[in-house]
Tab-separated table of C-alpha atoms (C1' of nucleotides) in Angstrom:
chain	number	residue	atom	x	y	z
A	10	MET	CA	14.684	-37.804	-24.415
A	11	THR	CA	14.112	-34.694	-26.435
A	12	PRO	CA	16.954	-32.717	-27.946
A	13	ASP	CA	16.146	-29.862	-25.546
A	14	SER	CA	18.506	-29.523	-22.605
A	15	SER	CA	15.488	-28.880	-20.376
A	16	ASN	CA	12.107	-30.577	-20.359
A	17	VAL	CA	9.844	-27.494	-20.509
A	18	PRO	CA	7.767	-26.970	-23.692
A	19	ARG	CA	9.489	-24.326	-25.900
A	20	GLY	CA	8.805	-20.907	-24.597
A	21	GLU	CA	7.810	-21.912	-21.120
A	22	ALA	CA	11.110	-20.782	-19.636
A	23	THR	CA	10.623	-17.352	-21.153
A	24	ARG	CA	7.104	-17.136	-19.782
A	25	ALA	CA	8.302	-18.040	-16.301
A	26	ALA	CA	11.218	-15.630	-16.428
A	27	LEU	CA	8.931	-12.793	-17.455
A	28	ILE	CA	6.498	-13.503	-14.627
A	29	LYS	CA	9.273	-13.761	-12.070
A	30	ALA	CA	10.749	-10.440	-13.162
A	31	ALA	CA	7.329	-8.835	-13.396
A	32	ILE	CA	6.468	-9.664	-9.787
A	33	ASP	CA	9.449	-7.637	-8.642
A	34	ILE	CA	8.956	-4.707	-10.958
A	35	PHE	CA	5.167	-4.437	-10.754
A	36	GLY	CA	5.573	-4.777	-6.994
A	37	ARG	CA	8.168	-2.069	-6.757
A	38	ASP	CA	6.735	0.447	-9.192
A	39	GLY	CA	3.062	-0.366	-9.590
A	40	PHE	CA	1.299	-1.208	-12.810
A	41	ASP	CA	1.566	2.176	-14.505
A	42	ALA	CA	5.080	3.110	-13.524
A	43	ALA	CA	6.474	-0.326	-14.305
A	44	SER	CA	7.826	-0.458	-17.837
A	45	THR	CA	7.719	-3.485	-20.059
A	46	ARG	CA	11.252	-2.649	-21.111
A	47	ALA	CA	12.523	-2.984	-17.545
A	48	ILE	CA	10.630	-6.242	-17.064
A	49	ALA	CA	12.016	-7.752	-20.255
A	50	GLU	CA	15.525	-6.680	-19.354
A	51	ALA	CA	15.263	-8.148	-15.853
A	52	ALA	CA	13.934	-11.360	-17.377
A	53	GLY	CA	16.837	-11.468	-19.824
A	54	THR	CA	14.500	-11.516	-22.781
A	55	ASN	CA	13.038	-9.174	-25.315
A	56	GLN	CA	10.366	-6.575	-24.778
A	57	ALA	CA	8.318	-7.731	-27.732
A	58	LEU	CA	7.883	-11.163	-26.153
A	59	ILE	CA	5.508	-9.718	-23.585
A	60	GLY	CA	3.066	-9.011	-26.358
A	61	TYR	CA	3.594	-12.454	-27.791
A	62	HIS	CA	3.151	-14.450	-24.573
A	63	PHE	CA	0.641	-12.377	-22.649
A	64	GLY	CA	-0.992	-10.170	-25.249
A	65	GLY	CA	0.397	-7.040	-23.597
A	66	LYS	CA	1.136	-5.439	-20.276
A	67	PRO	CA	-2.305	-6.043	-18.705
A	68	GLY	CA	-2.177	-9.727	-19.614
A	69	LEU	CA	1.207	-10.072	-17.983
A	70	TYR	CA	-0.147	-8.382	-14.876
A	71	LEU	CA	-3.007	-10.862	-14.576
A	72	ALA	CA	-0.573	-13.740	-15.020
A	73	VAL	CA	1.492	-12.264	-12.196
A	74	LEU	CA	-1.508	-12.138	-9.864
A	75	GLN	CA	-2.314	-15.762	-10.605
A	76	ASP	CA	1.293	-16.672	-9.919
A	77	ILE	CA	1.103	-14.928	-6.540
A	78	VAL	CA	-1.992	-16.911	-5.653
A	79	ASP	CA	-0.106	-20.088	-6.512
A	80	ARG	CA	2.921	-19.115	-4.435
A	81	VAL	CA	0.837	-18.260	-1.396
A	82	GLY	CA	-1.114	-21.464	-1.902
A	83	GLN	CA	2.072	-23.501	-1.826
A	84	ARG	CA	3.034	-21.844	1.427
A	85	ILE	CA	-0.142	-21.941	3.485
A	86	GLY	CA	-2.436	-24.054	1.339
A	87	PRO	CA	-1.765	-27.373	3.100
A	88	LEU	CA	-2.485	-25.949	6.559
A	89	VAL	CA	-5.597	-24.160	5.345
A	90	SER	CA	-6.881	-27.299	3.645
A	91	ALA	CA	-6.223	-29.409	6.708
A	92	ILE	CA	-8.138	-27.023	8.926
A	93	GLY	CA	-10.900	-26.826	6.376
A	94	THR	CA	-11.484	-30.571	6.281
A	95	GLU	CA	-11.311	-30.826	10.056
A	96	PHE	CA	-13.658	-27.930	10.786
A	97	CYS	CA	-15.894	-27.683	7.770
A	98	PRO	CA	-19.393	-28.560	8.970
A	99	GLU	CA	-20.290	-31.801	7.255
A	100	PRO	CA	-23.735	-33.110	8.111
A	101	GLY	CA	-23.412	-36.476	9.746
A	102	ALA	CA	-19.646	-36.230	10.084
A	103	GLY	CA	-17.669	-37.197	13.165
A	104	SER	CA	-17.705	-35.421	16.517
A	105	LYS	CA	-16.800	-31.754	16.631
A	106	PRO	CA	-13.171	-30.955	17.409
A	107	SER	CA	-12.474	-29.367	20.771
A	108	ALA	CA	-11.891	-25.680	21.401
A	109	LYS	CA	-8.371	-26.526	22.556
A	110	ARG	CA	-7.621	-28.093	19.214
A	111	ALA	CA	-9.065	-25.090	17.422
A	112	GLU	CA	-6.959	-22.711	19.478
A	113	ALA	CA	-3.791	-24.622	18.676
A	114	LEU	CA	-4.596	-24.544	14.981
A	115	LEU	CA	-5.422	-20.835	15.126
A	116	HIS	CA	-2.012	-20.137	16.587
A	117	GLN	CA	-0.474	-22.201	13.821
A	118	LEU	CA	-2.419	-20.281	11.228
A	119	VAL	CA	-1.374	-16.900	12.591
A	120	ASP	CA	2.221	-18.108	12.725
A	121	ALA	CA	2.075	-19.252	9.124
A	122	VAL	CA	0.667	-15.930	7.955
A	123	LEU	CA	3.258	-14.021	9.956
A	124	GLY	CA	6.060	-16.145	8.546
A	125	MET	CA	4.824	-15.462	5.065
A	126	LEU	CA	4.420	-11.721	5.574
A	127	THR	CA	7.823	-11.271	7.151
A	128	SER	CA	9.687	-13.286	4.522
A	129	ASP	CA	11.869	-11.363	2.105
A	130	GLU	CA	10.120	-13.073	-0.764
A	131	SER	CA	6.811	-11.528	0.213
A	132	ALA	CA	8.036	-7.945	-0.010
A	133	ALA	CA	7.425	-7.714	-3.741
A	134	TRP	CA	4.043	-9.402	-4.031
A	135	ALA	CA	2.730	-8.015	-0.754
A	136	ARG	CA	3.004	-4.601	-2.345
A	137	LEU	CA	0.985	-5.761	-5.297
A	138	ILE	CA	-1.756	-7.058	-3.018
A	139	LEU	CA	-1.732	-3.810	-1.065
A	140	ARG	CA	-2.223	-1.831	-4.230
A	141	GLU	CA	-5.086	-4.048	-5.292
A	142	GLN	CA	-6.734	-3.522	-1.922
A	143	GLN	CA	-6.515	0.245	-2.204
A	144	ASP	CA	-7.683	0.356	-5.782
A	145	PRO	CA	-9.074	-3.002	-6.866
A	146	SER	CA	-8.721	-3.823	-10.540
A	147	GLU	CA	-10.423	-6.691	-12.297
A	148	GLY	CA	-7.580	-8.859	-11.037
A	149	PHE	CA	-8.612	-8.415	-7.413
A	150	ASP	CA	-11.060	-11.282	-7.731
A	151	LEU	CA	-8.163	-13.654	-8.287
A	152	LEU	CA	-6.556	-12.566	-5.041
A	153	TYR	CA	-9.743	-12.468	-3.030
A	154	GLU	CA	-10.986	-15.870	-4.036
A	155	GLY	CA	-7.558	-17.481	-4.121
A	156	ILE	CA	-6.203	-16.143	-0.838
A	157	MET	CA	-8.314	-13.932	1.395
A	158	GLN	CA	-11.513	-15.921	1.190
A	159	ARG	CA	-9.785	-19.199	1.949
A	160	VAL	CA	-7.868	-17.879	4.936
A	161	LEU	CA	-10.828	-16.008	6.374
A	162	PHE	CA	-13.081	-19.021	5.943
A	163	VAL	CA	-10.993	-21.323	8.081
A	164	MET	CA	-10.100	-18.590	10.542
A	165	THR	CA	-13.735	-17.780	11.259
A	166	ARG	CA	-14.447	-21.507	11.719
A	167	LEU	CA	-11.684	-21.731	14.303
A	168	ILE	CA	-12.791	-18.600	16.135
A	169	GLY	CA	-16.393	-19.749	16.108
A	170	CYS	CA	-15.394	-23.119	17.536
A	171	ILE	CA	-13.277	-21.580	20.278
A	172	ARG	CA	-15.973	-19.139	21.305
A	173	GLY	CA	-18.886	-21.403	20.692
A	174	ALA	CA	-20.280	-18.683	18.455
A	175	PRO	CA	-21.472	-18.827	14.848
A	176	ALA	CA	-18.581	-18.669	12.398
A	177	ASP	CA	-20.557	-16.360	10.142
A	178	SER	CA	-21.535	-13.741	12.694
A	179	ALA	CA	-20.332	-10.188	12.305
A	180	ALA	CA	-18.400	-10.301	15.569
A	181	THR	CA	-16.548	-13.445	14.545
A	182	ARG	CA	-15.592	-11.969	11.213
A	183	LEU	CA	-14.509	-8.671	12.711
A	184	THR	CA	-12.373	-10.577	15.181
A	185	ALA	CA	-10.729	-12.399	12.300
A	186	PHE	CA	-9.928	-9.078	10.624
A	187	THR	CA	-8.287	-7.765	13.753
A	188	LEU	CA	-6.173	-10.910	14.055
A	189	ILE	CA	-5.083	-10.486	10.459
A	190	GLY	CA	-4.452	-6.799	11.101
A	191	GLN	CA	-2.139	-7.505	14.005
A	192	THR	CA	-0.072	-9.664	11.698
A	193	LEU	CA	-0.326	-7.557	8.589
A	194	VAL	CA	1.004	-4.487	10.323
A	195	PHE	CA	4.466	-6.014	10.425
A	196	ARG	CA	4.540	-6.019	6.647
A	197	VAL	CA	2.557	-2.867	5.988
A	198	ALA	CA	4.165	-0.594	8.562
A	199	ARG	CA	7.517	-2.286	8.365
A	200	ALA	CA	9.475	0.919	7.851
A	201	THR	CA	7.977	2.529	10.943
A	202	ILE	CA	8.467	-0.588	13.039
A	203	LEU	CA	12.086	-1.083	12.068
A	204	ARG	CA	12.853	2.509	12.915
A	205	GLN	CA	10.907	2.510	16.160
A	206	MET	CA	12.465	-0.748	17.366
A	207	ASN	CA	15.902	0.240	16.118
A	208	TRP	CA	15.991	-2.970	14.108
A	209	SER	CA	17.737	-3.288	10.784
A	210	GLU	CA	15.667	-6.197	9.520
A	211	LEU	CA	12.983	-8.674	10.478
A	212	GLY	CA	15.285	-11.636	11.062
A	213	PRO	CA	14.556	-14.836	12.982
A	214	GLU	CA	15.043	-13.209	16.395
A	215	GLU	CA	12.775	-10.313	15.630
A	216	VAL	CA	10.106	-12.572	14.158
A	217	ALA	CA	10.261	-14.750	17.273
A	218	ALA	CA	9.568	-11.729	19.468
A	219	ILE	CA	6.658	-10.721	17.265
A	220	ARG	CA	5.325	-14.260	17.267
A	221	ALA	CA	5.324	-14.361	21.050
A	222	GLN	CA	3.435	-11.077	21.223
A	223	LEU	CA	0.859	-12.244	18.693
A	224	HIS	CA	0.429	-15.488	20.604
A	225	ARG	CA	-0.363	-13.576	23.798
A	226	ASN	CA	-2.779	-11.292	21.970
A	227	VAL	CA	-4.633	-14.107	20.229
A	228	THR	CA	-5.059	-15.944	23.505
A	229	ALA	CA	-6.260	-12.807	25.264
A	230	ILE	CA	-8.722	-11.845	22.551
A	231	LEU	CA	-10.256	-15.288	22.318
A	232	MET	CA	-10.395	-15.976	26.027
A	233	GLU	CA	-12.193	-12.741	26.683
A	234	GLN	CA	-15.561	-13.538	25.184
A	235	THR	CA	-15.382	-17.191	26.101
A	236	GLY	CA	-15.774	-16.292	29.727
A	237	LEU	CA	-18.905	-14.227	29.257
B	30	MET	CA	-7.934	46.700	2.824
B	31	THR	CA	-6.128	45.545	-0.268
B	32	PRO	CA	-7.778	45.591	-3.676
B	33	ASP	CA	-7.688	41.767	-3.663
B	34	SER	CA	-10.993	40.042	-3.003
B	35	SER	CA	-9.218	37.580	-0.691
B	36	ASN	CA	-6.525	38.219	1.861
B	37	VAL	CA	-3.970	35.592	0.777
B	38	PRO	CA	-0.595	36.874	-0.584
B	39	ARG	CA	-0.634	36.621	-4.420
B	40	GLY	CA	-0.036	33.107	-5.500
B	41	GLU	CA	-0.958	31.437	-2.269
B	42	ALA	CA	-4.331	30.280	-3.565
B	43	THR	CA	-2.614	28.628	-6.520
B	44	ARG	CA	-0.160	26.871	-4.223
B	45	ALA	CA	-2.971	25.550	-2.046
B	46	ALA	CA	-5.045	24.418	-5.025
B	47	LEU	CA	-2.099	22.520	-6.448
B	48	ILE	CA	-1.409	20.751	-3.154
B	49	LYS	CA	-5.069	19.833	-2.699
B	50	ALA	CA	-5.267	18.364	-6.183
B	51	ALA	CA	-1.900	16.654	-5.811
B	52	ILE	CA	-2.979	14.782	-2.663
B	53	ASP	CA	-5.744	13.124	-4.643
B	54	ILE	CA	-3.731	12.352	-7.735
B	55	PHE	CA	-0.493	11.288	-6.059
B	56	GLY	CA	-2.626	9.206	-3.719
B	57	ARG	CA	-4.541	7.553	-6.501
B	58	ASP	CA	-1.732	6.964	-8.982
B	59	GLY	CA	1.509	7.115	-7.024
B	60	PHE	CA	4.384	9.465	-7.633
B	61	ASP	CA	5.523	8.103	-10.981
B	62	ALA	CA	2.188	7.463	-12.596
B	63	ALA	CA	0.732	10.789	-11.507
B	64	SER	CA	1.194	13.409	-14.191
B	65	THR	CA	1.792	17.060	-13.505
B	66	ARG	CA	-0.622	17.823	-16.317
B	67	ALA	CA	-3.435	16.023	-14.544
B	68	ILE	CA	-2.613	17.736	-11.254
B	69	ALA	CA	-2.582	21.170	-12.851
B	70	GLU	CA	-5.867	20.495	-14.588
B	71	ALA	CA	-7.524	19.289	-11.383
B	72	ALA	CA	-6.227	22.380	-9.614
B	73	GLY	CA	-7.625	24.608	-12.349
B	74	THR	CA	-4.226	26.085	-13.046
B	75	ASN	CA	-1.368	25.692	-15.438
B	76	GLN	CA	1.138	22.893	-15.601
B	77	ALA	CA	4.111	25.245	-15.715
B	78	LEU	CA	3.161	26.683	-12.333
B	79	ILE	CA	4.281	23.493	-10.615
B	80	GLY	CA	7.801	24.280	-11.659
B	81	TYR	CA	7.424	27.873	-10.560
B	82	HIS	CA	5.965	27.203	-7.088
B	83	PHE	CA	7.602	23.933	-6.101
B	84	GLY	CA	10.617	23.656	-8.371
B	85	GLY	CA	9.186	20.538	-10.013
B	86	LYS	CA	7.280	17.359	-9.372
B	87	PRO	CA	9.436	16.142	-6.450
B	88	GLY	CA	9.092	19.482	-4.690
B	89	LEU	CA	5.331	19.324	-5.019
B	90	TYR	CA	5.362	15.815	-3.589
B	91	LEU	CA	7.266	16.906	-0.494
B	92	ALA	CA	4.853	19.778	-0.020
B	93	VAL	CA	2.006	17.271	-0.186
B	94	LEU	CA	3.568	15.077	2.514
B	95	GLN	CA	3.974	18.102	4.783
B	96	ASP	CA	0.367	19.006	4.149
B	97	ILE	CA	-0.723	15.503	5.155
B	98	VAL	CA	1.224	15.801	8.399
B	99	ASP	CA	-0.602	19.068	9.081
B	100	ARG	CA	-4.019	17.562	8.325
B	101	VAL	CA	-3.441	14.574	10.576
B	102	GLY	CA	-2.098	16.891	13.238
B	103	GLN	CA	-5.269	18.942	13.172
B	104	ARG	CA	-7.306	15.794	13.634
B	105	ILE	CA	-5.505	13.927	16.397
B	106	GLY	CA	-2.896	16.456	17.489
B	107	PRO	CA	-4.898	17.874	20.403
B	108	LEU	CA	-5.587	14.451	21.918
B	109	VAL	CA	-1.997	13.325	21.445
B	110	SER	CA	-0.681	16.516	23.023
B	111	ALA	CA	-3.036	16.212	25.963
B	112	ILE	CA	-1.941	12.657	26.643
B	113	GLY	CA	1.666	13.669	26.219
B	114	THR	CA	1.536	16.383	28.847
B	115	GLU	CA	-0.376	14.150	31.241
B	116	PHE	CA	1.847	11.103	30.886
B	117	CYS	CA	5.222	12.492	29.920
B	118	PRO	CA	7.548	11.681	32.819
B	119	GLU	CA	8.526	15.006	34.312
B	120	PRO	CA	10.914	14.739	37.247
B	121	GLY	CA	9.271	16.216	40.298
B	122	ALA	CA	5.893	16.554	38.616
B	123	GLY	CA	2.575	15.682	40.207
B	124	SER	CA	1.385	12.202	41.090
B	125	LYS	CA	1.206	9.552	38.359
B	126	PRO	CA	-2.147	9.131	36.649
B	127	SER	CA	-4.003	5.930	37.348
B	128	ALA	CA	-4.135	2.902	35.094
B	129	LYS	CA	-7.879	3.423	34.732
B	130	ARG	CA	-7.284	6.905	33.374
B	131	ALA	CA	-4.662	5.544	30.984
B	132	GLU	CA	-7.008	2.860	29.724
B	133	ALA	CA	-9.749	5.381	29.041
B	134	LEU	CA	-7.338	7.572	27.113
B	135	LEU	CA	-6.016	4.587	25.175
B	136	HIS	CA	-9.524	3.746	24.060
B	137	GLN	CA	-9.984	7.359	23.011
B	138	LEU	CA	-6.737	7.265	21.067
B	139	VAL	CA	-7.660	4.064	19.230
B	140	ASP	CA	-11.072	5.526	18.459
B	141	ALA	CA	-9.515	8.678	17.072
B	142	VAL	CA	-7.146	6.732	14.843
B	143	LEU	CA	-9.971	4.489	13.644
B	144	GLY	CA	-12.165	7.491	12.892
B	145	MET	CA	-9.373	9.013	10.883
B	146	LEU	CA	-8.555	5.854	8.955
B	147	THR	CA	-12.168	5.132	8.065
B	148	SER	CA	-12.952	8.666	6.919
B	149	ASP	CA	-13.416	9.227	3.231
B	150	GLU	CA	-10.922	12.030	3.380
B	151	SER	CA	-8.185	9.642	4.480
B	152	ALA	CA	-8.487	7.390	1.455
B	153	ALA	CA	-6.220	9.541	-0.670
B	154	TRP	CA	-3.458	10.315	1.763
B	155	ALA	CA	-3.551	6.929	3.465
B	156	ARG	CA	-2.445	5.474	0.160
B	157	LEU	CA	0.458	7.873	0.037
B	158	ILE	CA	1.561	6.856	3.511
B	159	LEU	CA	1.238	3.191	2.599
B	160	ARG	CA	3.466	3.682	-0.397
B	161	GLU	CA	6.052	5.469	1.693
B	162	GLN	CA	6.056	2.602	4.164
B	163	GLN	CA	6.683	0.041	1.451
B	164	ASP	CA	9.346	2.055	-0.277
B	165	PRO	CA	10.442	4.984	1.878
B	166	SER	CA	11.664	8.044	0.004
B	167	GLU	CA	13.425	10.989	1.561
B	168	GLY	CA	9.982	12.284	2.453
B	169	PHE	CA	9.306	9.405	4.833
B	170	ASP	CA	11.068	11.285	7.623
B	171	LEU	CA	8.371	13.943	7.494
B	172	LEU	CA	5.682	11.333	8.038
B	173	TYR	CA	7.552	9.362	10.658
B	174	GLU	CA	8.487	12.305	12.828
B	175	GLY	CA	5.258	14.177	12.245
B	176	ILE	CA	2.805	11.325	12.763
B	177	MET	CA	4.029	7.840	13.652
B	178	GLN	CA	6.552	8.843	16.270
B	179	ARG	CA	4.101	11.105	18.059
B	180	VAL	CA	1.308	8.549	18.162
B	181	LEU	CA	3.557	5.678	19.190
B	182	PHE	CA	5.178	7.772	21.890
B	183	VAL	CA	1.951	8.485	23.734
B	184	MET	CA	0.560	5.029	23.065
B	185	THR	CA	3.542	3.284	24.640
B	186	ARG	CA	3.257	5.610	27.639
B	187	LEU	CA	-0.346	4.616	28.116
B	188	ILE	CA	0.344	0.910	27.711
B	189	GLY	CA	3.284	1.117	30.093
B	190	CYS	CA	1.149	2.861	32.672
B	191	ILE	CA	-1.667	0.331	32.395
B	192	ARG	CA	0.657	-2.633	32.665
B	193	GLY	CA	3.070	-1.102	35.104
B	194	ALA	CA	5.781	-1.899	32.601
B	195	PRO	CA	8.448	0.319	31.039
B	196	ALA	CA	7.070	2.312	28.106
B	197	ASP	CA	10.250	1.709	26.145
B	198	SER	CA	10.408	-2.059	26.460
B	199	ALA	CA	10.202	-4.216	23.352
B	200	ALA	CA	7.002	-5.901	24.554
B	201	THR	CA	5.278	-2.567	25.115
B	202	ARG	CA	6.241	-1.308	21.695
B	203	LEU	CA	5.218	-4.527	19.974
B	204	THR	CA	1.882	-4.326	21.729
B	205	ALA	CA	1.425	-0.808	20.409
B	206	PHE	CA	2.107	-2.016	16.877
B	207	THR	CA	-0.511	-4.726	17.186
B	208	LEU	CA	-3.072	-2.208	18.436
B	209	ILE	CA	-2.303	0.017	15.480
B	210	GLY	CA	-2.460	-2.996	13.191
B	211	GLN	CA	-5.933	-3.935	14.357
B	212	THR	CA	-7.076	-0.478	13.415
B	213	LEU	CA	-5.034	-0.052	10.271
B	214	VAL	CA	-6.425	-3.219	8.730
B	215	PHE	CA	-9.774	-1.512	8.204
B	216	ARG	CA	-8.104	0.961	5.855
B	217	VAL	CA	-5.501	-1.320	4.327
B	218	ALA	CA	-7.670	-4.371	3.681
B	219	ARG	CA	-10.799	-2.357	3.129
B	220	ALA	CA	-11.693	-4.055	-0.153
B	221	THR	CA	-11.499	-7.513	1.379
B	222	ILE	CA	-13.452	-6.484	4.461
B	223	LEU	CA	-16.268	-4.828	2.535
B	224	ARG	CA	-16.663	-7.902	0.369
B	225	GLN	CA	-16.437	-10.358	3.239
B	226	MET	CA	-18.949	-8.442	5.374
B	227	ASN	CA	-21.166	-7.742	2.410
B	228	TRP	CA	-20.932	-4.047	3.214
B	229	SER	CA	-21.000	-1.337	0.584
B	230	GLU	CA	-19.142	1.259	2.642
B	231	LEU	CA	-17.694	1.985	6.051
B	232	GLY	CA	-20.510	4.228	7.270
B	233	PRO	CA	-21.340	5.210	10.851
B	234	GLU	CA	-23.016	1.882	11.656
B	235	GLU	CA	-20.148	-0.179	10.348
B	236	VAL	CA	-17.582	1.957	12.135
B	237	ALA	CA	-19.529	1.576	15.361
B	238	ALA	CA	-19.378	-2.210	15.075
B	239	ILE	CA	-15.646	-2.063	14.407
B	240	ARG	CA	-15.166	0.323	17.300
B	241	ALA	CA	-16.907	-2.071	19.674
B	242	GLN	CA	-14.731	-4.957	18.525
B	243	LEU	CA	-11.546	-2.920	18.910
B	244	HIS	CA	-12.652	-1.850	22.362
B	245	ARG	CA	-13.061	-5.470	23.453
B	246	ASN	CA	-9.709	-6.426	21.962
B	247	VAL	CA	-7.832	-3.562	23.565
B	248	THR	CA	-9.289	-4.403	26.933
B	249	ALA	CA	-8.472	-8.083	26.531
B	250	ILE	CA	-4.907	-7.494	25.382
B	251	LEU	CA	-4.107	-5.067	28.170
B	252	MET	CA	-5.826	-6.969	30.934
B	253	GLU	CA	-3.989	-10.141	30.079
B	254	GLN	CA	-0.507	-9.209	31.212
B	255	THR	CA	-1.750	-7.031	34.052
B	256	GLY	CA	-2.904	-10.076	35.922
B	257	LEU	CA	0.424	-11.892	35.713
C	17	DG	C1'	9.727	-18.355	-30.737
C	18	DT	C1'	12.683	-14.620	-30.832
C	19	DC	C1'	14.584	-10.592	-32.394
C	20	DT	C1'	15.252	-5.392	-34.376
C	21	DA	C1'	13.249	-1.241	-35.650
C	22	DT	C1'	9.900	2.118	-35.456
C	23	DA	C1'	5.387	4.380	-35.225
C	24	DG	C1'	2.528	6.927	-32.121
C	25	DT	C1'	1.628	8.704	-27.579
C	26	DC	C1'	2.509	10.965	-23.381
C	27	DG	C1'	5.599	12.372	-19.807
C	28	DG	C1'	8.422	16.555	-17.241
C	29	DA	C1'	10.845	20.584	-17.848
C	30	DT	C1'	11.482	25.176	-19.579
C	31	DA	C1'	11.848	29.418	-22.672
C	32	DG	C1'	9.645	33.494	-23.406
C	33	DA	C1'	5.405	36.507	-24.108
C	34	DC	C1'	2.194	38.995	-21.228
D	26	DG	C1'	2.434	35.296	-11.219
D	27	DT	C1'	0.513	33.146	-15.063
D	28	DC	C1'	0.199	31.540	-19.496
D	29	DT	C1'	1.379	29.140	-24.387
D	30	DA	C1'	4.405	26.533	-27.007
D	31	DT	C1'	7.850	23.337	-27.501
D	32	DC	C1'	11.896	20.310	-26.698
D	33	DC	C1'	13.265	15.869	-25.677
D	34	DG	C1'	13.140	11.568	-23.480
D	35	DA	C1'	10.473	7.260	-22.297
D	36	DC	C1'	6.748	4.553	-22.908
D	37	DT	C1'	3.555	0.633	-25.327
D	38	DA	C1'	2.469	-1.739	-29.171
D	39	DT	C1'	3.437	-3.765	-33.512
D	40	DA	C1'	5.328	-4.792	-38.169
D	41	DG	C1'	8.430	-7.677	-40.248
D	42	DA	C1'	13.058	-10.205	-40.704
D	43	DC	C1'	15.072	-14.484	-39.127
DNA sequence: GTCTATAGTCGGATAGAC
DNA sequence: GTCTATCCGACTATAGAC
């Protein structure tokens, strides 16, 4: 229809290219060490356009964080939403799902998080999140509310259902953190793990082995208190 | 004896002050963003002395990594060594320690690592280690051989003993990683955890709650496969 | 909306006095 | 062994042409 070869508004392609490049470079070097020159070059555009589109380096950084939230949402959002509607306590709603169902969904959730954290794509933005955790900036709220809070909410519901314990108790929440930790370690301590296992990458075979181990651990941890 | 008020060689105090300051600043800002000016100022010395004592910024960074290895070694080295001598397979040595003994030591080891990772002191250098894991430099070898390898070695021995499985099997190693991950998460995802728990810090009470949860998890994970 | 050019700041390294 | 002073490169932000 329009004379443009593409159908994005005029400078939208530039905006997207800058964000895409910025994820890599902010992720690799951190906010301070990353240079707007390098980002513009990687994006195939001009350095001055960062000021035009985002107001400056900090504005670009915030746009990058929002983009990460969107990417993660596309990956695990559907599963998280599905669990949320099934397990969110609605007064007068249908019968409560069984613990078996909750356990199956918890395994799915852990698998989804593991798949995300071991993907090559996650290497860049996982670093950004790690940095924000160590030294939260004003952008941390975006990540917390867009990712962590959502995942932890449904995870504590599942654990509470399996154990027959309150989802908001300290023990339930701490259990959720340890489940996340077991998964997170394969991204965070990746260099140590590759060296220790004599692996060269986290390919499908390696991820399958990890998945099996996590499955056993999740079952063991959740069965434990159920029997008390 | 000497006319000096202290008994360190001439510029040793300067060296130590620079390393102490550099741990904080490299930890907070990362290698690139940290400035030698800021480090020198924090150390109460002169910026040019970094070049004199360490040859430059990279040399100072390597000295900092070695210092971290030494600090961690002072904290958990004795326990790790004790476990190593008790569980290292020596041909013709005394009878094998019991699984009960191994489990007790494993709980001690996890406790020691948790105590280290939740200490205020660890905040600075834990960040440095995290960065090295995400993007290993030539200094990563120092950390791996000085810390990770030692801890994982004794941990896999303990797990192998408890399960009656080989300490070098993939499953044993993966289990060790998950145990580390459960502990590590309380340093790595600290910001998320504090917010989610509505805690303001990881003080003695909070650490005790975490410790109890880790204890339950470790028991559950190790009991699971023992019964098969 | 995109570009070039540049002003202003701050970085690491180092020469040379003491 | 420690200091001051300085060189030179890299950075962000921005003015102004197109």
